[in-house]
PDB file of C-alpha atoms in Angstrom:
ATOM      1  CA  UNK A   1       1.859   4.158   9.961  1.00 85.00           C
ATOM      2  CA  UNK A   2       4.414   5.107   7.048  1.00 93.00           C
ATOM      3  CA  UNK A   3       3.971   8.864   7.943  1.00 97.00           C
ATOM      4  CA  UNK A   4       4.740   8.055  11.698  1.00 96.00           C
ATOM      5  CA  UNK A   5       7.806   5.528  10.220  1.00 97.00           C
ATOM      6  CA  UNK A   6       8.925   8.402   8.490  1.00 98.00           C
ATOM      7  CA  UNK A   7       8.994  10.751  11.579  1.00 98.00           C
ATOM      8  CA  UNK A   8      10.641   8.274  13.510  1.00 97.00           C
ATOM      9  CA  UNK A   9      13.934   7.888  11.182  1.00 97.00           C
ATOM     10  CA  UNK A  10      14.343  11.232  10.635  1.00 97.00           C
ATOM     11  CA  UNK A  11      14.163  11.929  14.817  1.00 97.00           C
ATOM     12  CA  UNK A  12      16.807   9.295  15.073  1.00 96.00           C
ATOM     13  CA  UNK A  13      18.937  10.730  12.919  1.00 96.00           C
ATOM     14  CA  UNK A  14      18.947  13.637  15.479  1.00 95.00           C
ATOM     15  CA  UNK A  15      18.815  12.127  18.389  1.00 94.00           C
ATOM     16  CA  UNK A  16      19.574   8.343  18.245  1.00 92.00           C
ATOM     17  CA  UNK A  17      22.517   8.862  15.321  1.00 94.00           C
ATOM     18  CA  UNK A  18      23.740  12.384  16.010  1.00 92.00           C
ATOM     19  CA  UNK A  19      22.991  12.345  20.056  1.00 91.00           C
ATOM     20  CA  UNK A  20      20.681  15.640  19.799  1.00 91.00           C
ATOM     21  CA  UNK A  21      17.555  15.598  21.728  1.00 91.00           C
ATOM     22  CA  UNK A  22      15.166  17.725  20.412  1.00 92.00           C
ATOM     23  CA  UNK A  23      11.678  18.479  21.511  1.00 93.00           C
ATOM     24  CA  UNK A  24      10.065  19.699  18.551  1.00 94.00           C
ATOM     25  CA  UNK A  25       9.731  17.169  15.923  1.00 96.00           C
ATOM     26  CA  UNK A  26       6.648  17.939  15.527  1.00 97.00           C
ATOM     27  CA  UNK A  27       7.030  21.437  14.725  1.00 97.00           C
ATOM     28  CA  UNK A  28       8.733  20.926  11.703  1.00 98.00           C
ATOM     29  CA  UNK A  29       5.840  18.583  10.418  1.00 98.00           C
ATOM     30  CA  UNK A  30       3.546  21.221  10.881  1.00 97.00           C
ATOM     31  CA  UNK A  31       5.912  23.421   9.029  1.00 97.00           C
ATOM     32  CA  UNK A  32       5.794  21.223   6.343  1.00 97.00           C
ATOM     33  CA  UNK A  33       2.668  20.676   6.536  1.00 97.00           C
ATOM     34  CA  UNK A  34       0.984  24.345   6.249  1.00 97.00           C
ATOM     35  CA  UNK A  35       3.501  25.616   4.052  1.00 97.00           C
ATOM     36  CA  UNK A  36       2.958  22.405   1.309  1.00 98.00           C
ATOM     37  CA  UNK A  37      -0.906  22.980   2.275  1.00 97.00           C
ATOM     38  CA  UNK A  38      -0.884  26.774   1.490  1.00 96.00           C
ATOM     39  CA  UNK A  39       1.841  26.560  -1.385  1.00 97.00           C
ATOM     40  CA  UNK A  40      -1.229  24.514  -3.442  1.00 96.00           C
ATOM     41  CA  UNK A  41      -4.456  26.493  -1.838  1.00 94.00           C
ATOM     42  CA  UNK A  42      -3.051  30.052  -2.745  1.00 94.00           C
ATOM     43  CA  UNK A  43      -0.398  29.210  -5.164  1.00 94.00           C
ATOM     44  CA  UNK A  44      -1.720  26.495  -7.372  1.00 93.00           C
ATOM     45  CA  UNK A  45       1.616  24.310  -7.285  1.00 96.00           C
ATOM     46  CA  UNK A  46       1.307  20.754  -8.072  1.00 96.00           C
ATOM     47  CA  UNK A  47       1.049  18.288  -5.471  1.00 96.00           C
ATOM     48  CA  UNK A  48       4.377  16.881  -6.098  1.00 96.00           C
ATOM     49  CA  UNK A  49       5.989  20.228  -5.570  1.00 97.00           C
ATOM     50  CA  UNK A  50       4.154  21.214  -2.744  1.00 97.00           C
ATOM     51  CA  UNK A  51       5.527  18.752  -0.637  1.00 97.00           C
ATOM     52  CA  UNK A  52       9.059  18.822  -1.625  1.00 97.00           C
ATOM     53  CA  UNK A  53       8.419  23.197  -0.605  1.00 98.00           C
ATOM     54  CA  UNK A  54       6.917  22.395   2.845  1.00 98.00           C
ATOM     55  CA  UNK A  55      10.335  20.207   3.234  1.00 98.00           C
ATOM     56  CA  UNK A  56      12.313  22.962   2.444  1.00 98.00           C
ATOM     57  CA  UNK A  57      10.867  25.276   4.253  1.00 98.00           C
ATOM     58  CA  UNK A  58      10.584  23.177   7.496  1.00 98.00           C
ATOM     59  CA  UNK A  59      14.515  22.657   6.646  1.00 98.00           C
ATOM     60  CA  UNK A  60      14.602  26.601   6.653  1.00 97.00           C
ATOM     61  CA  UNK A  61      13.163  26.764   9.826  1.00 96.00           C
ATOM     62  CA  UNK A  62      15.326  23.874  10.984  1.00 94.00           C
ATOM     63  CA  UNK A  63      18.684  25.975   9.962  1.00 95.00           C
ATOM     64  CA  UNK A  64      17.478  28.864  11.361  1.00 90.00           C
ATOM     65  CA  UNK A  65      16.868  27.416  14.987  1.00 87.00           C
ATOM     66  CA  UNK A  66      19.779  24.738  14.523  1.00 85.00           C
ATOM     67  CA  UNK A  67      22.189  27.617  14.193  1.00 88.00           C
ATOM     68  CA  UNK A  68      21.560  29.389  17.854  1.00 84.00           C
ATOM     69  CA  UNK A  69      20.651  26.438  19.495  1.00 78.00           C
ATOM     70  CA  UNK A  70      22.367  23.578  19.044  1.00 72.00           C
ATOM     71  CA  UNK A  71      25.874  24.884  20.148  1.00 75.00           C
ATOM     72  CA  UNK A  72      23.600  24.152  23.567  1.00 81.00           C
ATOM     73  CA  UNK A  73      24.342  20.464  24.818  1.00 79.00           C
ATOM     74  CA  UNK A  74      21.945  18.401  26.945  1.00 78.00           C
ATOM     75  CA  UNK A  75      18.626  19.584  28.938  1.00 83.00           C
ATOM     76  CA  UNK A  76      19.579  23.463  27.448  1.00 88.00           C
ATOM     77  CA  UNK A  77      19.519  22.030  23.883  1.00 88.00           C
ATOM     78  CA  UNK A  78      15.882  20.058  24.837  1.00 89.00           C
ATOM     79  CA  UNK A  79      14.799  23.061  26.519  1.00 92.00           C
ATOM     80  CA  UNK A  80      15.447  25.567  23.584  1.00 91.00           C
ATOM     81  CA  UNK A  81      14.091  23.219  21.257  1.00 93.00           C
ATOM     82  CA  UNK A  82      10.622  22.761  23.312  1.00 93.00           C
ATOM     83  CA  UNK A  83      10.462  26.544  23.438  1.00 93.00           C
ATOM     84  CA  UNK A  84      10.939  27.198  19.959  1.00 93.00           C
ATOM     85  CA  UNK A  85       7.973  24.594  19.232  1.00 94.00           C
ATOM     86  CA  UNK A  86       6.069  26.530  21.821  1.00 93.00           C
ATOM     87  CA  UNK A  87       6.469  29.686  19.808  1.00 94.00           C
ATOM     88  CA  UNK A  88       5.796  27.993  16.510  1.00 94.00           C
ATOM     89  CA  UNK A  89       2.436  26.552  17.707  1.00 93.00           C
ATOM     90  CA  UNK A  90       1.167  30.032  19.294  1.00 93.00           C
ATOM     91  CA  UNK A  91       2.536  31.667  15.825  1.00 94.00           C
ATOM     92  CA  UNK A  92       0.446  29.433  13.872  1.00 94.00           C
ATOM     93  CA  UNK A  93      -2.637  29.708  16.574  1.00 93.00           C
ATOM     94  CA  UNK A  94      -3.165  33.133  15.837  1.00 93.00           C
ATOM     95  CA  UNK A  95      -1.846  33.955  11.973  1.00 92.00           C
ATOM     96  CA  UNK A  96      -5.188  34.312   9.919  1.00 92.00           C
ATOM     97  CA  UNK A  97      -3.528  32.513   6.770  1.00 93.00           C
ATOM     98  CA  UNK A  98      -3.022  29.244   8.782  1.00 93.00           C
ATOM     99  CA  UNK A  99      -6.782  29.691  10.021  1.00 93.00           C
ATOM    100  CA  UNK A 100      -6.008  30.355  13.334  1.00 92.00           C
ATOM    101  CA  UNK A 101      -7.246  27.625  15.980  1.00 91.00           C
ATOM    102  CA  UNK A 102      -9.716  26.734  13.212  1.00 93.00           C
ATOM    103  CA  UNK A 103      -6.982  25.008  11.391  1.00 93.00           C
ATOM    104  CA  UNK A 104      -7.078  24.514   7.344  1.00 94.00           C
ATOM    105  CA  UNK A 105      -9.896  22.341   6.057  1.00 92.00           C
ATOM    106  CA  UNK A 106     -11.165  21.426   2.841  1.00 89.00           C
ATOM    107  CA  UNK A 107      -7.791  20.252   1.738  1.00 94.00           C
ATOM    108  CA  UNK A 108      -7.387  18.180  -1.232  1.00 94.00           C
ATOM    109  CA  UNK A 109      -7.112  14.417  -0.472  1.00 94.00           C
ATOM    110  CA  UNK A 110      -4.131  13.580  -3.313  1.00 95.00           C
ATOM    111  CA  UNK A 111      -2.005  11.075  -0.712  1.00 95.00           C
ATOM    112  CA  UNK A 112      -2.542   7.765  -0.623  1.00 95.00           C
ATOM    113  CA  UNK A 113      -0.982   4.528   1.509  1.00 95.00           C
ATOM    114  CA  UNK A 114       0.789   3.621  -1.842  1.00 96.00           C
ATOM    115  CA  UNK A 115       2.482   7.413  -1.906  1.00 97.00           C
ATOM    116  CA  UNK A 116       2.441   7.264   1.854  1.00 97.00           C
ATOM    117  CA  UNK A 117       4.880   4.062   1.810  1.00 97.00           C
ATOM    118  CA  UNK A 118       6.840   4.842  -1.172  1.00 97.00           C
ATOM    119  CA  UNK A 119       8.024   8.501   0.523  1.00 97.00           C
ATOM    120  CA  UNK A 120       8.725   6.170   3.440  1.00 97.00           C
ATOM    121  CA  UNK A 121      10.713   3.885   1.148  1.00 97.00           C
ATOM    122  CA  UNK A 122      12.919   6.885  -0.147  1.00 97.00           C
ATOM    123  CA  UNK A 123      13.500   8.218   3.108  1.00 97.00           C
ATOM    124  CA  UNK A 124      15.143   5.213   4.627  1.00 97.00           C
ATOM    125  CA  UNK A 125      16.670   4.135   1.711  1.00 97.00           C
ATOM    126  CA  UNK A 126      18.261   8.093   1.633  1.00 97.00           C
ATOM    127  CA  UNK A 127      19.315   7.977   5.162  1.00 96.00           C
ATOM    128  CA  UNK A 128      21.013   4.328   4.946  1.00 95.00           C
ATOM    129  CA  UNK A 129      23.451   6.432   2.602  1.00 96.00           C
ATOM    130  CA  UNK A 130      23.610   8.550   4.522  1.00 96.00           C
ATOM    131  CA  UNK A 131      24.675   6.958   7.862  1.00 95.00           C
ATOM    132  CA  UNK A 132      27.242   4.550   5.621  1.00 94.00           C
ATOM    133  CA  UNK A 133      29.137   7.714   4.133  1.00 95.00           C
ATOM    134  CA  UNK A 134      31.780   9.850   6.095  1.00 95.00           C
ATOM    135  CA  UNK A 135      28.870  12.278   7.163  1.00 95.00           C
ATOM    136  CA  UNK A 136      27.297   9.387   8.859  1.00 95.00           C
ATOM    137  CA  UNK A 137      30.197   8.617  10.575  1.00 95.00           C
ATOM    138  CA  UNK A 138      30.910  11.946  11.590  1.00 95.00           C
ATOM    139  CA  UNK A 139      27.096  12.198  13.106  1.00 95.00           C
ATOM    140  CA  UNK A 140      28.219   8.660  15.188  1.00 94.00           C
ATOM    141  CA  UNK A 141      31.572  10.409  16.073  1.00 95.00           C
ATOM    142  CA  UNK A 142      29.742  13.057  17.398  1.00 93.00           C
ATOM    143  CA  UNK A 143      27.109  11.223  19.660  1.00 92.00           C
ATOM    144  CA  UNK A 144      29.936   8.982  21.096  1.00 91.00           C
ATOM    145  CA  UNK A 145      32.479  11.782  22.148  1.00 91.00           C
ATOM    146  CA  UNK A 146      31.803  15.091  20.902  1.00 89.00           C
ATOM    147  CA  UNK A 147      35.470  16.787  21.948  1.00 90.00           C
ATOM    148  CA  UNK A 148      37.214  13.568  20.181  1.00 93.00           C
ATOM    149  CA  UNK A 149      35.316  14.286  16.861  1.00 93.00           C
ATOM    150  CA  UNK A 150      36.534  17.937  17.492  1.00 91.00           C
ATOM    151  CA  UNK A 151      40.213  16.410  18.123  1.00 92.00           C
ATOM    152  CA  UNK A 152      39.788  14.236  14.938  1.00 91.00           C
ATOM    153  CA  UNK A 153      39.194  17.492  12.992  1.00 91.00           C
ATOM    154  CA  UNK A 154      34.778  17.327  12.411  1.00 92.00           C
ATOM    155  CA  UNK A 155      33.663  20.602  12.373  1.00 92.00           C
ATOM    156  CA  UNK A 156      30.823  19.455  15.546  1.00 91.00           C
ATOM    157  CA  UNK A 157      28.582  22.316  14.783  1.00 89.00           C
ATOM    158  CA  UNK A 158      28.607  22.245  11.403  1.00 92.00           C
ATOM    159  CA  UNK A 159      27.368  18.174  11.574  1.00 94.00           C
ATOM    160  CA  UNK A 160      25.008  18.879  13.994  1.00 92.00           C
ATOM    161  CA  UNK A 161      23.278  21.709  12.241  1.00 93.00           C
ATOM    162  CA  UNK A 162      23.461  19.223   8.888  1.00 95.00           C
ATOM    163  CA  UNK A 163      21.963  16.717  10.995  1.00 95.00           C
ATOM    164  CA  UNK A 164      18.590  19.067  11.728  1.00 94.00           C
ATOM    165  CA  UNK A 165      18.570  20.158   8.782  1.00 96.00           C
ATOM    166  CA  UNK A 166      17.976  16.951   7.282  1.00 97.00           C
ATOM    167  CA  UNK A 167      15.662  15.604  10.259  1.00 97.00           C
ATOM    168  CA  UNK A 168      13.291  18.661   9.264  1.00 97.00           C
ATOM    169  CA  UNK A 169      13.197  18.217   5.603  1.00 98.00           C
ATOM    170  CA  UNK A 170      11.873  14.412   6.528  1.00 98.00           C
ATOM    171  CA  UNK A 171       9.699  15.481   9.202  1.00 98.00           C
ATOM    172  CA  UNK A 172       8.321  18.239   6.778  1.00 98.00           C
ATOM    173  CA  UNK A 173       7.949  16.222   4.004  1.00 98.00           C
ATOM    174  CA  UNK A 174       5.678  13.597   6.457  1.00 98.00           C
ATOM    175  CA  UNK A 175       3.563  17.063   7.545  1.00 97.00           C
ATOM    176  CA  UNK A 176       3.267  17.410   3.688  1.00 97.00           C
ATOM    177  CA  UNK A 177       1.916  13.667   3.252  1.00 98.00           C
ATOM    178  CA  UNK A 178      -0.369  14.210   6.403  1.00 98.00           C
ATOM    179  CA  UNK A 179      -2.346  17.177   5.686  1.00 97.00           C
ATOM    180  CA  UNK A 180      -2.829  16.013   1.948  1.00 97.00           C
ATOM    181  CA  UNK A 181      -3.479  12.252   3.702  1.00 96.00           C
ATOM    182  CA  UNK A 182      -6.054  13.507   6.219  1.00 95.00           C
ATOM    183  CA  UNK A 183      -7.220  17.076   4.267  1.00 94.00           C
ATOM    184  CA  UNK A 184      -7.718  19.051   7.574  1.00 96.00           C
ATOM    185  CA  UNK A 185      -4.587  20.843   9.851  1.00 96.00           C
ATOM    186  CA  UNK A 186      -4.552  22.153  12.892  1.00 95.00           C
ATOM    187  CA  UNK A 187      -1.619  23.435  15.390  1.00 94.00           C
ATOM    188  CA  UNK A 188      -2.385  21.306  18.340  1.00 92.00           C
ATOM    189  CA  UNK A 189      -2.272  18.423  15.662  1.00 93.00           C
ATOM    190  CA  UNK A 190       1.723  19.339  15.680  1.00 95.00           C
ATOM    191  CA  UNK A 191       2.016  20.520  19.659  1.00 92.00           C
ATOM    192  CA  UNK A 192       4.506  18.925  22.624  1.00 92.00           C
ATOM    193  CA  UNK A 193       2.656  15.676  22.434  1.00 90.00           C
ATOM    194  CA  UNK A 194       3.022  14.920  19.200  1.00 94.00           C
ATOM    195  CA  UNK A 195       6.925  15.801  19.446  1.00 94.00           C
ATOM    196  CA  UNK A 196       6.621  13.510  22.931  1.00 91.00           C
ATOM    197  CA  UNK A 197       4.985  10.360  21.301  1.00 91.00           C
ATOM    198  CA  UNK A 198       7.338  10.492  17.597  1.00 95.00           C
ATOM    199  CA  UNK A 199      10.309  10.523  21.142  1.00 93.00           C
ATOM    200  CA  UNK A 200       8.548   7.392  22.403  1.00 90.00           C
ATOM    201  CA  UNK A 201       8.795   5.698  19.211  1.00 93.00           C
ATOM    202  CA  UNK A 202      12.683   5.737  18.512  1.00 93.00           C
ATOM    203  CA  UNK A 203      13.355   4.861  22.903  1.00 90.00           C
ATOM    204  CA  UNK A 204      10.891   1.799  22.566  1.00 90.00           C
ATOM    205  CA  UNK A 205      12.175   0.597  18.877  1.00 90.00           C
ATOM    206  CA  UNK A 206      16.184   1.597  19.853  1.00 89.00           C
ATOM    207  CA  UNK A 207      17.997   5.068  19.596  1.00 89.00           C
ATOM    208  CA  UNK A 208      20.671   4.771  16.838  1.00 90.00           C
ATOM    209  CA  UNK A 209      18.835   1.459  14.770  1.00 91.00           C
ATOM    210  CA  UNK A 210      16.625   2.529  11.797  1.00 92.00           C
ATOM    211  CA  UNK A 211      14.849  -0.460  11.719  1.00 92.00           C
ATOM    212  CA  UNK A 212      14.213  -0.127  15.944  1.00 92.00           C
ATOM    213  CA  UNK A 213      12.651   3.584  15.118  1.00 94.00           C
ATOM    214  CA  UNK A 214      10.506   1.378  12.276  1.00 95.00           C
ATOM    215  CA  UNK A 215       9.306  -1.318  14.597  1.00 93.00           C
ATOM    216  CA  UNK A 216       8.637   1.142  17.725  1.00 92.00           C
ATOM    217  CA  UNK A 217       6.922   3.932  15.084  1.00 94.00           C
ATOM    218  CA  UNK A 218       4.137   0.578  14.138  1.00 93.00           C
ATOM    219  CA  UNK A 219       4.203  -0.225  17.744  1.00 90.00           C
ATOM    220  CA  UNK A 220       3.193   3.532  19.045  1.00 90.00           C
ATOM    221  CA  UNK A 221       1.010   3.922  15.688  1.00 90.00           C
ATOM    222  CA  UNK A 222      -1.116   0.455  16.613  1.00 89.00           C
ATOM    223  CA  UNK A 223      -1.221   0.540  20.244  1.00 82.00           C
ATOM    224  CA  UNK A 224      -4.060   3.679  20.291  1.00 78.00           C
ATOM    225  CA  UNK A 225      -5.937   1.461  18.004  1.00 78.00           C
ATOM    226  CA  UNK A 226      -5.941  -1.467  20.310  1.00 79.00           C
ATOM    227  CA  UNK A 227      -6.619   0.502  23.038  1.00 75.00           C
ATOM    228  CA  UNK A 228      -9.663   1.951  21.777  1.00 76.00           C
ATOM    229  CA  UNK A 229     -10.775  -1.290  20.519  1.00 78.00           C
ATOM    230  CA  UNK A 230     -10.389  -2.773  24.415  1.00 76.00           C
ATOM    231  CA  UNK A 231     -12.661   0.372  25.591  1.00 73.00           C
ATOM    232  CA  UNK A 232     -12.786   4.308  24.386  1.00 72.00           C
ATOM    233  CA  UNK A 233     -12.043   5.153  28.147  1.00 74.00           C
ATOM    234  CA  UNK A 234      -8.936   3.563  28.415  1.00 72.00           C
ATOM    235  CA  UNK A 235      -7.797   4.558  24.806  1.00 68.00           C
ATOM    236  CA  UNK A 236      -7.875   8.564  26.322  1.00 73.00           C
ATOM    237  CA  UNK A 237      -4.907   7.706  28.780  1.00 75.00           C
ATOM    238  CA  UNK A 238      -2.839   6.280  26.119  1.00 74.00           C
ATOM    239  CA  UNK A 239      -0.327   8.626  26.705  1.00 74.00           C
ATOM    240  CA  UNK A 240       0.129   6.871  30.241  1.00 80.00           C
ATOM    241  CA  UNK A 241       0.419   3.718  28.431  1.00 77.00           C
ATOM    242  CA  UNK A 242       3.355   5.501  26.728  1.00 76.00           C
ATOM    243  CA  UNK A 243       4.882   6.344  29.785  1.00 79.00           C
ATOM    244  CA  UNK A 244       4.261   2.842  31.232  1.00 82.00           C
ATOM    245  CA  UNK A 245       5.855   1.132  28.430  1.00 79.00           C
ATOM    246  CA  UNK A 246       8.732   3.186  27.619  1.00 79.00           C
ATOM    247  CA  UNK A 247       9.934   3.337  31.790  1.00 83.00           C
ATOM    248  CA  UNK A 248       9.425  -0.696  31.660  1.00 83.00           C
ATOM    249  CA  UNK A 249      11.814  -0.471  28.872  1.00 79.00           C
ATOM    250  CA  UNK A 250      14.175   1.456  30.502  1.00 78.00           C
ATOM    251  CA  UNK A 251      14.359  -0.889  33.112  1.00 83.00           C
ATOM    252  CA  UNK A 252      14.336  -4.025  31.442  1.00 81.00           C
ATOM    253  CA  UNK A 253      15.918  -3.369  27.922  1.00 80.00           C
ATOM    254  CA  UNK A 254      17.955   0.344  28.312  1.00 78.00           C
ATOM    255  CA  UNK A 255      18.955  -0.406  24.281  1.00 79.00           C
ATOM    256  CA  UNK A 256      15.377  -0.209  22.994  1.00 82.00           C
ATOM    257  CA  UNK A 257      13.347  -3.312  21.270  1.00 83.00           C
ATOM    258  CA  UNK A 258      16.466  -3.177  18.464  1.00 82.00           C
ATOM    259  CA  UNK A 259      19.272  -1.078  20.119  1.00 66.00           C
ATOM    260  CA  UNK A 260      23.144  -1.855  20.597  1.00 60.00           C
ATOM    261  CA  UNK A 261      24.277  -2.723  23.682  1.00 53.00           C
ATOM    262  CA  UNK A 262      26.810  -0.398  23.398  1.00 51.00           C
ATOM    263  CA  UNK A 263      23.842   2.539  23.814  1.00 51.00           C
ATOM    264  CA  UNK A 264      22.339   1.075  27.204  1.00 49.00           C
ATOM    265  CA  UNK A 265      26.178   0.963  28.473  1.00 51.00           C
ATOM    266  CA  UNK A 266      26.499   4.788  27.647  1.00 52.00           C
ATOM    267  CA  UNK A 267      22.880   5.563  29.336  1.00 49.00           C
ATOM    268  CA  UNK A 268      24.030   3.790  32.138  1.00 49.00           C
ATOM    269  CA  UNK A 269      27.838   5.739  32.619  1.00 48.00           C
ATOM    270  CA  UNK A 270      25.929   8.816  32.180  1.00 45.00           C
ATOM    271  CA  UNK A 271      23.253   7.796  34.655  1.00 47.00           C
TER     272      UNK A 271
END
């Protein structure tokens, strides 16, 4: 659950904070999480290291496609986004250091809940500062009217880019925890529907509320669990249950489990 917590903040700082929507979360956790994976295997660097380089380099790769793409606004910026995690999936499919379709196994099992939980800790604690400073408030200026924040003098793509940046680095840093948590990787562990279901977790809990992406990240991470405890059949169509429960929410609560009102009134002008 803390890894998924931790996905779910740093998504919302994209899209529920900055007004982004990107489609491949999940990419950069699988960044993360074969770069700190190979930095120990074939480098030898410490644990502690190794996930703080599969942050920066899922960071990397967050610049590097932030800086292109996210001048895009919209269903271009969600479709360039789900592209470039189709590319990154079929790269790491068929590279022979990431072991191909095979994945990575015999990885070390160093993470624990108590590591787990304190990362999580850090990371919300890191981006309450964050969203209380004027970069914050430049991310909010941007998500409510991007060509005022340009009027008020924010630099828009600068902000925007900052704010991917800093989604990746979480989202690698969680890869980091989960292939050291679970010691085997594979690229369809890090595909569309991963990206889809971390997407599902910040709508149910509340786009733009921390503690929302918290609540709907335990509700998304438990719900499988129930599921399969009710019957193994049913548990395979969770990701209708998904669907289900987030289009009941956009009918009944637009704002999300812990949203502002103010975001189901903006949904609803742009509906």
């Amino acid at each position: 659950m803390g890894i998924n917590i931790i996905l779910a903040v740093s998504l919302n700082l994209i899209t529920g904070f900055t007004g982004q929507l990107s489609l491949c979360h999940a990419t950069f956790m699988g960044i993360g999480a074969y770069a700190s994976t190979l930095a120990v295997l074939k480098l030898g660097m410490p644990y502690a290291a190794a996930l703080v380089f599969g942050a920066l380099i899922a960071a990397l790769f967050g610049f590097i496609i932030g800086v292109p793409t996210l001048r895009l606004k919209g269903d271009y910026l969600a479709i360039a986004t789900l592209g470039f995690g189709e590319i990154m999936k079929n790269i790491l499919l068929n590279l022979e250091i990431t072991g191909g379709p095979m994945g990575l196994r015999g990885i070390p099992k160093v993470t624990n809940v108590f590591i787990v939980y304190f990362c999580a800790v850090l990371v919300i604690f890191s981006l309450n500062r964050i969203m209380s400073s004027r970069v914050g408030k430049s991310f909010i200026a941007i998500r409510e009217d991007e060509l005022a924040a340009e009027a008020m003098g924010i630099n828009t793509a600068n902000y925007k880019i900052l704010a991917f940046v800093l989604g990746s680095f979480y989202a690698g840093l969680a890869g980091g925890l989960y292939a050291f948590f679970f010691r085997y990787i594979n690229p369809t562990n890090f595909g569309f529907m991963k990206s889809i279901e971390i997407l599902s977790m910040i709508v149910l809990g509340g786009l733009g509320n921390t503690y929302g992406a918290m609540l709907g990240a335990a509700i998304i991470t438990v719900l499988p669990e129930f599921l399969r405890s009710v019957s193994p059949v049913i548990s395979q169509y969770r990701m209708v249950f998904y669907g289900m429960l987030l289009v009941a929410m956009m009918i009944l609560r637009p704002q999300g489990l812990v949203g502002e009102k103010r975001m189901a009134k903006r949904r609803e002008q742009a509906a």
